[in-house]
Every structure is written in structure tokens, then in C-alpha cells.
Amino acid sequence: MATWNNLDTLASYKKLAGLKNHVDIKEAMSGENGATRVAKYSAPMAEGLSFNYAAKQVDDTVLAALAELAEESQLADKFEELYNGAVINTGEKRLVLHHLARRQLGTDVVVDGVNKRDFYVSQQQKAADFANKVHAGEITNAAGEKFTTVVQIGIGGSDLGPRALYIALENWAKENGVAKMEAKFISNVDPDDAAAVLKSTDLAHALFIVVSKSGTTLETLTNEAFVKDALTKAGLNPANHMLAVTSETSPLAKSDDYLEAFFMDDFIGGRYSSSSAVGGVVLSLAFGPEIFARILNGAAEEDKLAANKNILENPDMLDALIGVYERNVQEYPSTAVLPYSQALSRFPAHLQQCDMESNGKSVNRFGEPVNYVTGPTIFGEPGTNGQHSFYQLLHQGTDIVPLQFVGFKNSQIGMDVVIEDSTSQQKLCANVAAQIVAFACGKKDENLNKNFEGGRPSSIIIGEQLTPESLGALLAHFENKIMFQGFLWNVNSFDQEGVQLGKILAKRVLAHDTDGALKSYSDLLNI
Amino acid sequence: MATWNNLDTLASYKKLAGLKNHVDIKEAMSGENGATRVAKYSAPMAEGLSFNYAAKQVDDTVLAALAELAEESQLADKFEELYNGAVINTGEKRLVLHHLARRQLGTDVVVDGVNKRDFYVSQQQKAADFANKVHAGEITNAAGEKFTTVVQIGIGGSDLGPRALYIALENWAKENGVAKMEAKFISNVDPDDAAAVLKSTDLAHALFIVVSKSGTTLETLTNEAFVKDALTKAGLNPANHMLAVTSETSPLAKSDDYLEAFFMDDFIGGRYSSSSAVGGVVLSLAFGPEIFARILNGAAEEDKLAANKNILENPDMLDALIGVYERNVQEYPSTAVLPYSQALSRFPAHLQQCDMESNGKSVNRFGEPVNYVTGPTIFGEPGTNGQHSFYQLLHQGTDIVPLQFVGFKNSQIGMDVVIEDSTSQQKLCANVAAQIVAFACGKKDENLNKNFEGGRPSSIIIGEQLTPESLGALLAHFENKIMFQGFLWNVNSFDQEGVQLGKILAKRVLAHDTDGALKSYSDLLNI
């Protein structure tokens, strides 16, 4: 059994803390030494991706200290316990099994007589069979016509991850002839969200997936009612158009209101649920079950690397360790995720949830306050768009923001033009290469307004193309990075008690059970 | 003439710095005192909006210190100089005239014999006339058919602001019968961005607006060529489908390649250009020129309030002052913008550029380094979505992140359902009210994992409905806030030298003129 200790109690952390500003990245990345670093500081990832950390503030000394930290905090052992079914989510006394939904890792896990691997596989199979029947026209609307659109109704993890993955592969699927149905998403309780989607959707040919583990999420149940109301008004029977993704014990599970129900369980948290039926049903309907399986395979391959004890051969663990060095030793408060891929436009929003909801904690897994900072603020937009937006602050602002770039050699659609001897794809890649060096090395100018200090660390994940497999590997990389950081900070990355108080107070407002400031704000907002 | 001094040289700032943690917001907002604060700490904005700062860490003592700071740093005088045509953009030796594009404020400004007010009005009129003719079918494609779609090709300020405003009013316009044309946007040099838009667009009935002040923006010219190529391949003459928004001296201005050219000038920076032809042409085509004029009117009304010397009657200046107190005295590194309105889904991305590109600087307006932090990291997503995502960190993380909420009493579309005795709109508003109090007051729990520390400051802008006028006022509020913060930090908020180095290095990569790390990254990316 691994032992769980606070970061600041570890001898290896104290050693690491003594290495503050140990590497001058500007000097390290200049001249031929820079080329040596780019060749050396690279770790293969799954599915042809690679994690290059040459422009991070590390050298062999820092890496050795990070390896000691990984060892002392037993990161590999903890991951092994997790995927073999230990109760890692101590707050809610739950197992953490999203890796098992990707099948290839760990022993069988049996809970209350149920083999969870078989359970996840059976739900994937159920989703696959259902999707195949919809695509084949065996499951149709009441008029016997094919469904053409699928609308996911969910919020948080039931929305951000599946939406980011759908957008990531939408164009790829069209190019590769596997785009089966258009997918849309309703998440916000703002009635304009549901209304706008419904007004632009051909209701008679649409399937709606209600996604709520508990079956009690206010926003989702409200939007479900919103959709049912619209279907009824359009003369359609909602039961012919609605699916549920929920836990077997939820009120939605046994309802006759749904054409079919698919199950998840308490051992896969919302923000890790893209690999479960939460992502599986909508993506299998949109692209076909084979594509969803390929995403899972890519994720599973990356998971295997994450089990490696050697940090230099474990890009997920290494990324996590460097991040903790930046956050706790270098004291940088935020991190930007910058994919040079328009298809990844909502991937930063998904990571924002995954990271900030997992590690935005002030107490350790035993409920004791910690004396160090934990999860950073995460934000990002696709490049090159960001270059014409917030990069000014990243280059010349007073705070240093560590950067996580992602880039692919090839586009998804393949349509391109040559302008001034280069394609758009080459321009895109040239820009990300240029930015890494600009951030690291800067450029001296006598006019300080045009001076670039440099010394701003970044890493880049490079791939051939954004495909189902590489997308799965990318997803798993960040999920695993966040998990390892949670281990390092000794927090429980798998609960989210911080969202509860707002829910309770909102209910009081709606029940008009308020006083003081809460009543005043309610009055101002005409509730 | 106003005098420009660094923040840390001001006696009033030193006094303010002595007020660190002066207000315990948890205590101040609890009980009936909270209600008193909500009633008292509110400033009317234009167009029925109000800025409520009860949950900020201020009281009459802090406000008095902020008023002294406003006075000593001559904020009102500097704004007056700006809108009357002083060279406020010292780096580029330019005037700053986006307020003049909204017409109502300041004296006439004449540059090289041109009355700039007349110039902006004339371009608005030109856009209005053009849009009216397109809508009336007087300007058509070669087949004599009406144009139905308008696609803006631009990046940074030519994309984020206009896109955010379009999305903000898209549903409102449909409901109010003023949706004239669908608008789309191409920004990224990633070829998949242009390809995806082109594949989903009926080219024969589309107008494309090329937006580049200099006429030299790499991404935009590349995407223009991309679009022309597609039009030509579709058997269409690009000159019948392309418009330009550019400066009068740019290579695009006199070209015969465009159906029409609309002009901007060097005195309105990209991130402030939504009020110019950059926003005007696309929004006039999408919604009609009257709607664009209503946005400008709303902005102009807010600008009038921004000229007020009394900070309690100047919500833009007050918001700026509180932000500087939070950034420099309270030492909070980032700020979240959280609109409870799905229509404002891309408004945070626009503000991210506007704020971080304006004030992400390390030197003052005289090119000297400053000894204090300047612009914070800005991020945000709409509520209630964010509640199910990164709010966990905001509530229970180790860093305090000041929050800027926005909420409206009424939805735009008006379609709604009653579930458990409340509408979705009421649930939306109940949630934002609840969040403010939850963040400020927290809730004690013996189980520290469920404990809410509170003490997390926020403000809220409340309006009746998101309309062209209130949207304009909202836009101007944040633009003016950022401007006042730039005055306080003594930086030039109107240049962006930090974006140059990346452009230079990217050109070197494309010319294969690289060595060291830059060559290595280029090789890894197959350039």
C-alpha cells in the first residue's frame, strides 16, 4: 500500500525547492545547445505523439530531483492501486475507474459481485448496437424515417468533454466518410441555450440524450423538460426521441420515458466520463462505434505509458512533475493550453474543468489544510488566434505563465493553398515553432517597449494528425497528468464538494427562503 | 495637460496599499449588513444596467482612498485628453479615437485636414447604404440573386469582438425579425478553419469581408487567397463576392478585387475596433445598420458616464480602481468574467484580448520598467456552465480569483418552461445570486473538505435584457475599465509590441533561415 504524505513533508520536495531558478531557459535554449536540448528532452507518447519539454526550466539536475520526487511520492504505485480498484476517491469512498473503461490496463475489479470491466464493455456494446441500428434505419422515428441529428443534454462533464471530442473529429469524420449524424449540445439552464438549439433542429429526425449520473442535475432535468415540451408541441411523442445515460439506481434508469437507457456508475467522475457511456453514446451515434473504440484505444495506449516508473519514459507523469515544479517552486499561478489546431477549439475548456475541478482544493485527502498552493488557473484558445489576442501579456506581461502547446504536422481536411511558397499548414506549424523560441529566448532591444525578456517556459505535444487515436492519447495524457498532480499535492482529485454550496443557496432563492444580501440580490434580479 | 506617473510614486497609492485586507467581505456581507451593502454599493450604468460592487472588498474608507487615487492620477483628465485627440498611444505616436466612432463625446478632432468624426460617420453611412442595398436585392451576385451569408475574414480584433457581438445578438435578432443574413467567421491560419467554413457555406450567395488595417496580416491574406481559390473553383468571380475593411493607405484599399472597400484608420486599435467599420460592416449586413447604430448608441451612453469625475457615479472608473486594488494591493493574479447568458459565450474571449493585450506590459508609457504587476490573466465561460466546471477551484482552491458576473432579468428568445415552480430564466438568475453570496460568505463545516472559506470578492452587472443598447454599454464599460487601468499602471494600453517577435521568427522558419532550437522545432514539425 502506498503512503500518502503532503508535498512539503517530502525530502525530495525540499531538495527540489532548492532548485528554484536553477535553469536559465533563455541561455539554455540559445545557440546549438538549444538544438541539443530539443533532441534530448523529448518523450514518446502513444499513437505517434511526442512530448517535447526542451523549453521547460529543466536540466538533468532538475530531472533527477523530479525523479526522486516521483519515487518518494510513489506515483507509479498509486496509479497502480487506482487502476486496480483501490478507494482513491476517499471523500466519497469510491473507486476511480475511468482507465478501466478503456479496458487494457489493470486486473479485473469486482464490486458487489459485478465485474466492472465487463460492465463498461457491455455498455459500450449496447451503445454500439443501438448506434448501428439507428444508422441502418432499424431504429427510426414514428414515421419510420431515419434520425439525422443527436442532441446531448448535459452539463459540466456531461457536456465539455464529449463536446470537445465531437468538435475535434467533426471535420475529420466528414473527410473520412464516417460522419453519421450531426451532434448538438444543450447545457446551460439559460433558456436561450435550449431554445436556440431547438429552433435550429429538425425535431422529427432528432434523438436527445439526457445525461445525468444521479438523475437529479437541475439544469439537465430542466432542459429535458424543455425539450419534451417542444417535442410534444410539435406533435411528437418524446418517448420515441429520448435516450438516457445515467446510473442504474437513478430515477431515469427504469423510466418508460426513454427509447433506451445506457448506464454509468459512481466510479467514473463527470470530468473523466468521456470514456464512458457519457461520451460513448453521442460519439457512437455521431461517428459510428468503431470511431469511439479508436478513441478509447488511443487513450488506453497512453495509459500504458503512464504506468511506467521511469519518468523519462512516462510523459504524463513527467508533465505533472514539471507542472508542480512550476507551480510550487517557481510560483507561477496559471497555465495556458494552446493547441495549434482549430479542431481543438474547445479542448482547453474541457481541460479547464478537468484540471481546476480536480485539483482546485485546499485540503488534503484526509481533510487537513495544506500549506502550499495546489491547482493553477487553466485557460487557452487555439493558435494562431491567441497570438493576436492575449499573447501580448504572455510575452511582455509582469507575470510568467507556463505554456502547453499542441501541434500536428498535417491538417484534417487536407484542403490548402500555397501563398508565398508555403501552405497554411506550414504557416501554422511555423508559428508554433517560432512562439516556443520567442518565449524562451526573447530578443534584446534598447527600446524596452520592444524588448523581449524571454525566460518563459513551454512544452509542446507534436503529432502527425489529429485522429481518433491521437485524440484519445491526448485526452488520457492530460487526465493522467492531472491525476499525478493530485497525488503530488496529496489532494483528492475525484470529488468536487466546492460546487455544493451554490446549489443549496440557489434552491433557497427559488423557494424565496432568503434574507440579507441573498434576498437583496434576488430582488435585484426579479426572482 | 495631465501628468503621467508610475502607480507606486503616488501618495494616494501608498495610502491605498496600507488598506490591504481592510474589509472582511465575509463579515461585511453576512446578515442585514449585507443587504445594506447591496443597496448602497451600486452605480447606475447606461441603458438600464447597474454595476453592483457590494461583494467587493471595499467600504467607505477604501472608496475614499480609491477616489484620492483617481484624483491624483488624473483619470478623468486623461480620458478627456484621449477623447479630444491627444497622442495617448505614445509608442506608436497615435491618437486613440474609438470613442469618437461612437460620436457623442468630445470635440471635433482634425488630423491632416480630416475631421475624424466625419470620417467615422461617413464610413458607417457607407456600410449602412451598402447593407441596405444588399438586403433590398439591389446589390446581388452575378446571377442577380440575393446574398444570404456574410463571412468575416480577420483575426484578433478583426475577429473576436465582431464575433462576440454577433453571437450576442443572433437569437435576439431572429426573435425581433431583424436577422438579415447569417454571419460566419474565418480567423485561424489553420487550413481546417477556412476549409470547414467554406464547405458549409453556399458560396454563390455569400459575401466575404477581408479585414486587415495594414492589408498585410499573414493569416488574413492567406485566408483571403483560400476563399478566392474556392470561389474560382466554384466558377464564381471573387470580385463579385469580396469586400475589404482596411486603412486608406493599405494595398487592399484601391484594389479592383473588391466589390467595395470600407475604411478604418490607425487611431482605432484592433481590439477596440468593434465600433468601427471592422464591426460595422459585418453587423450591418447581419442585422441591418439600425441595429449596429443602436449598439454604438449604447456604448456612447456608457462613455458619457465614464467622463464623470465622481467615481461613485462612474462605474467604468470605479471598476478599474477596484481591479487595481485587487491586483496590486490584494495581489490576486487573475480575474474571471462570468456572464450568466449563453448569448455572451464568446464575450469573455473578446475581453481576454482587450484586457490582456492592452495591459499585459512591463514598461510604462515612457519605456521604463515598472516595479509593480500590471494586467492580470483574464478568463471565463458562461454560467451556469462554469459552475459545473472550474468553480470548484474558485470556491475551494488555494488562490483567490476576483469575479465579474453579468446577469439579465429576461431572456432573449422568451421560450421557457416552469419546472418545480420556477422558469429556467429564474433558475439562471437564482444561481448567479447564490454564487455571489456563496463566494463572499462561504459556509463553515467541521469537515474541512466541505468547508467554504468565503472571502472571495465579486461584482455583478445587472440588466433587463441583452439588447443592442445594453450590449453596447457593456462593451464600452469594459473598454473604459481597461483604459482607466492602463492610466493607473501608467502603461500604454494601445500598442502591442509583444506580438512582433513571433511574427519575425515565423517568417524565418518559412524561409528556412533557422538554426539551433528554431531549426530543430521546424524539423520536428516537418516544415
PDB file of C-alpha atoms in Angstrom, chain A residues 343-492:
ATOM      1  CA  ALA A 343     -10.412  21.357 -34.251  1.00  0.00           C
ATOM      2  CA  LEU A 344      -9.217  21.563 -30.643  1.00  0.00           C
ATOM      3  CA  SER A 345     -11.034  24.875 -30.100  1.00  0.00           C
ATOM      4  CA  ARG A 346     -12.976  23.568 -27.082  1.00  0.00           C
ATOM      5  CA  PHE A 347     -10.302  21.259 -25.741  1.00  0.00           C
ATOM      6  CA  PRO A 348      -8.914  23.976 -23.405  1.00  0.00           C
ATOM      7  CA  ALA A 349     -12.407  24.438 -21.919  1.00  0.00           C
ATOM      8  CA  HIS A 350     -12.569  20.709 -21.221  1.00  0.00           C
ATOM      9  CA  LEU A 351      -9.109  20.739 -19.626  1.00  0.00           C
ATOM     10  CA  GLN A 352     -10.103  23.805 -17.620  1.00  0.00           C
ATOM     11  CA  GLN A 353     -12.803  21.717 -15.968  1.00  0.00           C
ATOM     12  CA  CYS A 354     -10.752  18.556 -15.713  1.00  0.00           C
ATOM     13  CA  ASP A 355      -7.818  20.327 -14.076  1.00  0.00           C
ATOM     14  CA  MET A 356      -9.414  23.084 -11.995  1.00  0.00           C
ATOM     15  CA  GLU A 357     -12.253  20.920 -10.673  1.00  0.00           C
ATOM     16  CA  SER A 358      -9.874  18.063  -9.834  1.00  0.00           C
ATOM     17  CA  ASN A 359      -7.081  19.954  -8.123  1.00  0.00           C
ATOM     18  CA  GLY A 360      -8.633  23.250  -7.042  1.00  0.00           C
ATOM     19  CA  LYS A 361      -8.566  22.106  -3.410  1.00  0.00           C
ATOM     20  CA  SER A 362      -7.197  23.495  -0.140  1.00  0.00           C
ATOM     21  CA  VAL A 363      -7.343  20.339   1.979  1.00  0.00           C
ATOM     22  CA  ASN A 364      -5.525  17.060   1.537  1.00  0.00           C
ATOM     23  CA  ARG A 365      -7.169  13.692   1.058  1.00  0.00           C
ATOM     24  CA  PHE A 366      -7.512  13.360   4.832  1.00  0.00           C
ATOM     25  CA  GLY A 367      -9.402  16.641   5.125  1.00  0.00           C
ATOM     26  CA  GLU A 368      -6.470  18.592   6.594  1.00  0.00           C
ATOM     27  CA  PRO A 369      -5.470  22.010   5.247  1.00  0.00           C
ATOM     28  CA  VAL A 370      -2.340  22.065   3.073  1.00  0.00           C
ATOM     29  CA  ASN A 371       0.345  24.736   3.385  1.00  0.00           C
ATOM     30  CA  TYR A 372       1.118  25.066  -0.300  1.00  0.00           C
ATOM     31  CA  VAL A 373      -0.683  26.092  -3.453  1.00  0.00           C
ATOM     32  CA  THR A 374      -2.475  23.408  -5.477  1.00  0.00           C
ATOM     33  CA  GLY A 375      -4.135  23.516  -8.911  1.00  0.00           C
ATOM     34  CA  PRO A 376      -3.431  26.573 -11.093  1.00  0.00           C
ATOM     35  CA  THR A 377      -5.846  28.577 -13.191  1.00  0.00           C
ATOM     36  CA  ILE A 378      -6.080  26.989 -16.670  1.00  0.00           C
ATOM     37  CA  PHE A 379      -7.098  28.862 -19.807  1.00  0.00           C
ATOM     38  CA  GLY A 380      -6.428  28.771 -23.523  1.00  0.00           C
ATOM     39  CA  GLU A 381      -7.551  29.339 -27.082  1.00  0.00           C
ATOM     40  CA  PRO A 382      -6.309  27.850 -30.356  1.00  0.00           C
ATOM     41  CA  GLY A 383      -3.257  29.281 -32.092  1.00  0.00           C
ATOM     42  CA  THR A 384      -2.670  31.256 -34.194  1.00  0.00           C
ATOM     43  CA  ASN A 385      -5.782  33.078 -32.913  1.00  0.00           C
ATOM     44  CA  GLY A 386      -4.328  33.539 -29.428  1.00  0.00           C
ATOM     45  CA  GLN A 387      -1.220  35.182 -30.919  1.00  0.00           C
ATOM     46  CA  HIS A 388      -3.410  38.088 -31.996  1.00  0.00           C
ATOM     47  CA  SER A 389      -5.079  38.222 -28.596  1.00  0.00           C
ATOM     48  CA  PHE A 390      -3.632  37.509 -25.155  1.00  0.00           C
ATOM     49  CA  TYR A 391      -0.081  36.514 -26.223  1.00  0.00           C
ATOM     50  CA  GLN A 392       0.968  40.156 -25.665  1.00  0.00           C
ATOM     51  CA  LEU A 393       0.689  39.569 -21.919  1.00  0.00           C
ATOM     52  CA  LEU A 394       2.359  36.175 -22.194  1.00  0.00           C
ATOM     53  CA  HIS A 395       5.376  37.773 -23.920  1.00  0.00           C
ATOM     54  CA  GLN A 396       5.689  41.088 -22.125  1.00  0.00           C
ATOM     55  CA  GLY A 397       3.419  40.983 -19.068  1.00  0.00           C
ATOM     56  CA  THR A 398       4.684  41.117 -15.491  1.00  0.00           C
ATOM     57  CA  ASP A 399       3.698  37.503 -14.671  1.00  0.00           C
ATOM     58  CA  ILE A 400       5.223  34.390 -16.204  1.00  0.00           C
ATOM     59  CA  VAL A 401       2.601  31.923 -17.487  1.00  0.00           C
ATOM     60  CA  PRO A 402       3.857  28.416 -18.356  1.00  0.00           C
ATOM     61  CA  LEU A 403       2.578  27.258 -21.725  1.00  0.00           C
ATOM     62  CA  GLN A 404       1.424  23.915 -23.103  1.00  0.00           C
ATOM     63  CA  PHE A 405       1.463  23.881 -26.907  1.00  0.00           C
ATOM     64  CA  VAL A 406      -0.037  21.169 -29.112  1.00  0.00           C
ATOM     65  CA  GLY A 407       0.657  20.900 -32.865  1.00  0.00           C
ATOM     66  CA  PHE A 408       0.147  18.490 -35.755  1.00  0.00           C
ATOM     67  CA  LYS A 409       2.159  18.130 -38.941  1.00  0.00           C
ATOM     68  CA  ASN A 410      -0.926  17.565 -41.089  1.00  0.00           C
ATOM     69  CA  SER A 411      -4.357  19.156 -41.233  1.00  0.00           C
ATOM     70  CA  GLN A 412      -7.554  17.101 -41.052  1.00  0.00           C
ATOM     71  CA  ILE A 413      -9.348  18.191 -44.201  1.00  0.00           C
ATOM     72  CA  GLY A 414      -6.317  18.491 -46.464  1.00  0.00           C
ATOM     73  CA  MET A 415      -7.625  21.496 -48.394  1.00  0.00           C
ATOM     74  CA  ASP A 416      -4.833  24.071 -48.554  1.00  0.00           C
ATOM     75  CA  VAL A 417      -3.284  26.911 -50.571  1.00  0.00           C
ATOM     76  CA  VAL A 418       0.306  27.923 -51.239  1.00  0.00           C
ATOM     77  CA  ILE A 419       0.930  31.610 -50.530  1.00  0.00           C
ATOM     78  CA  GLU A 420       4.481  32.961 -50.589  1.00  0.00           C
ATOM     79  CA  ASP A 421       5.888  29.450 -51.058  1.00  0.00           C
ATOM     80  CA  SER A 422       4.215  27.827 -48.051  1.00  0.00           C
ATOM     81  CA  THR A 423       0.906  26.167 -47.268  1.00  0.00           C
ATOM     82  CA  SER A 424      -1.388  27.329 -44.484  1.00  0.00           C
ATOM     83  CA  GLN A 425      -0.497  24.184 -42.559  1.00  0.00           C
ATOM     84  CA  GLN A 426       3.195  25.082 -42.810  1.00  0.00           C
ATOM     85  CA  LYS A 427       2.435  28.607 -41.647  1.00  0.00           C
ATOM     86  CA  LEU A 428       0.515  27.198 -38.698  1.00  0.00           C
ATOM     87  CA  CYS A 429       3.428  24.953 -37.721  1.00  0.00           C
ATOM     88  CA  ALA A 430       5.994  27.693 -38.343  1.00  0.00           C
ATOM     89  CA  ASN A 431       4.125  29.896 -35.915  1.00  0.00           C
ATOM     90  CA  VAL A 432       4.129  27.417 -33.079  1.00  0.00           C
ATOM     91  CA  ALA A 433       7.842  26.699 -33.580  1.00  0.00           C
ATOM     92  CA  ALA A 434       8.526  30.438 -33.609  1.00  0.00           C
ATOM     93  CA  GLN A 435       6.495  31.059 -30.463  1.00  0.00           C
ATOM     94  CA  ILE A 436       8.340  28.451 -28.398  1.00  0.00           C
ATOM     95  CA  VAL A 437      11.680  30.056 -29.237  1.00  0.00           C
ATOM     96  CA  ALA A 438      10.372  33.600 -28.847  1.00  0.00           C
ATOM     97  CA  PHE A 439       9.018  32.809 -25.382  1.00  0.00           C
ATOM     98  CA  ALA A 440      12.159  31.007 -24.279  1.00  0.00           C
ATOM     99  CA  CYS A 441      14.893  33.166 -25.784  1.00  0.00           C
ATOM    100  CA  GLY A 442      13.294  36.582 -26.166  1.00  0.00           C
ATOM    101  CA  LYS A 443      15.156  39.308 -28.023  1.00  0.00           C
ATOM    102  CA  LYS A 444      17.050  42.228 -26.611  1.00  0.00           C
ATOM    103  CA  ASP A 445      16.079  45.716 -27.738  1.00  0.00           C
ATOM    104  CA  GLU A 446      17.390  49.055 -26.478  1.00  0.00           C
ATOM    105  CA  ASN A 447      13.822  50.312 -26.654  1.00  0.00           C
ATOM    106  CA  LEU A 448      12.418  48.444 -23.659  1.00  0.00           C
ATOM    107  CA  ASN A 449       8.932  48.658 -25.137  1.00  0.00           C
ATOM    108  CA  LYS A 450      10.168  46.362 -27.919  1.00  0.00           C
ATOM    109  CA  ASN A 451      12.340  44.243 -25.633  1.00  0.00           C
ATOM    110  CA  PHE A 452      11.514  40.571 -25.073  1.00  0.00           C
ATOM    111  CA  GLU A 453      12.846  39.308 -21.780  1.00  0.00           C
ATOM    112  CA  GLY A 454      12.390  35.632 -22.709  1.00  0.00           C
ATOM    113  CA  GLY A 455      12.695  33.008 -19.991  1.00  0.00           C
ATOM    114  CA  ARG A 456       9.087  31.923 -20.441  1.00  0.00           C
ATOM    115  CA  PRO A 457       8.797  28.143 -20.341  1.00  0.00           C
ATOM    116  CA  SER A 458       6.708  25.956 -22.618  1.00  0.00           C
ATOM    117  CA  SER A 459       6.344  22.386 -23.782  1.00  0.00           C
ATOM    118  CA  ILE A 460       4.817  21.024 -26.960  1.00  0.00           C
ATOM    119  CA  ILE A 461       2.997  17.836 -27.852  1.00  0.00           C
ATOM    120  CA  ILE A 462       3.606  17.078 -31.534  1.00  0.00           C
ATOM    121  CA  GLY A 463       1.619  14.610 -33.632  1.00  0.00           C
ATOM    122  CA  GLU A 464       1.159  13.570 -37.240  1.00  0.00           C
ATOM    123  CA  GLN A 465      -2.535  14.368 -37.411  1.00  0.00           C
ATOM    124  CA  LEU A 466      -5.496  14.742 -35.074  1.00  0.00           C
ATOM    125  CA  THR A 467      -7.241  11.364 -35.460  1.00  0.00           C
ATOM    126  CA  PRO A 468      -9.440   9.322 -33.088  1.00  0.00           C
ATOM    127  CA  GLU A 469      -6.339   7.562 -31.753  1.00  0.00           C
ATOM    128  CA  SER A 470      -4.175  10.639 -31.202  1.00  0.00           C
ATOM    129  CA  LEU A 471      -7.158  12.478 -29.707  1.00  0.00           C
ATOM    130  CA  GLY A 472      -7.640   9.619 -27.250  1.00  0.00           C
ATOM    131  CA  ALA A 473      -3.962   9.692 -26.341  1.00  0.00           C
ATOM    132  CA  LEU A 474      -4.102  13.460 -25.855  1.00  0.00           C
ATOM    133  CA  LEU A 475      -7.156  13.159 -23.609  1.00  0.00           C
ATOM    134  CA  ALA A 476      -5.543  10.446 -21.499  1.00  0.00           C
ATOM    135  CA  HIS A 477      -2.274  12.395 -21.261  1.00  0.00           C
ATOM    136  CA  PHE A 478      -3.957  15.340 -19.600  1.00  0.00           C
ATOM    137  CA  GLU A 479      -6.235  13.209 -17.421  1.00  0.00           C
ATOM    138  CA  ASN A 480      -3.198  11.302 -16.179  1.00  0.00           C
ATOM    139  CA  LYS A 481      -1.142  14.456 -15.714  1.00  0.00           C
ATOM    140  CA  ILE A 482      -3.899  15.886 -13.520  1.00  0.00           C
ATOM    141  CA  MET A 483      -4.156  12.623 -11.565  1.00  0.00           C
ATOM    142  CA  PHE A 484      -0.401  12.581 -10.865  1.00  0.00           C
ATOM    143  CA  GLN A 485      -0.505  16.211  -9.772  1.00  0.00           C
ATOM    144  CA  GLY A 486      -3.303  15.335  -7.376  1.00  0.00           C
ATOM    145  CA  PHE A 487      -1.096  12.573  -5.951  1.00  0.00           C
ATOM    146  CA  LEU A 488       1.776  15.060  -5.553  1.00  0.00           C
ATOM    147  CA  TRP A 489      -0.373  17.648  -3.826  1.00  0.00           C
ATOM    148  CA  ASN A 490      -1.935  14.849  -1.792  1.00  0.00           C
ATOM    149  CA  VAL A 491      -5.442  16.057  -2.612  1.00  0.00           C
ATOM    150  CA  ASN A 492      -8.452  14.028  -3.646  1.00  0.00           C
TER     151      ASN A 492
END
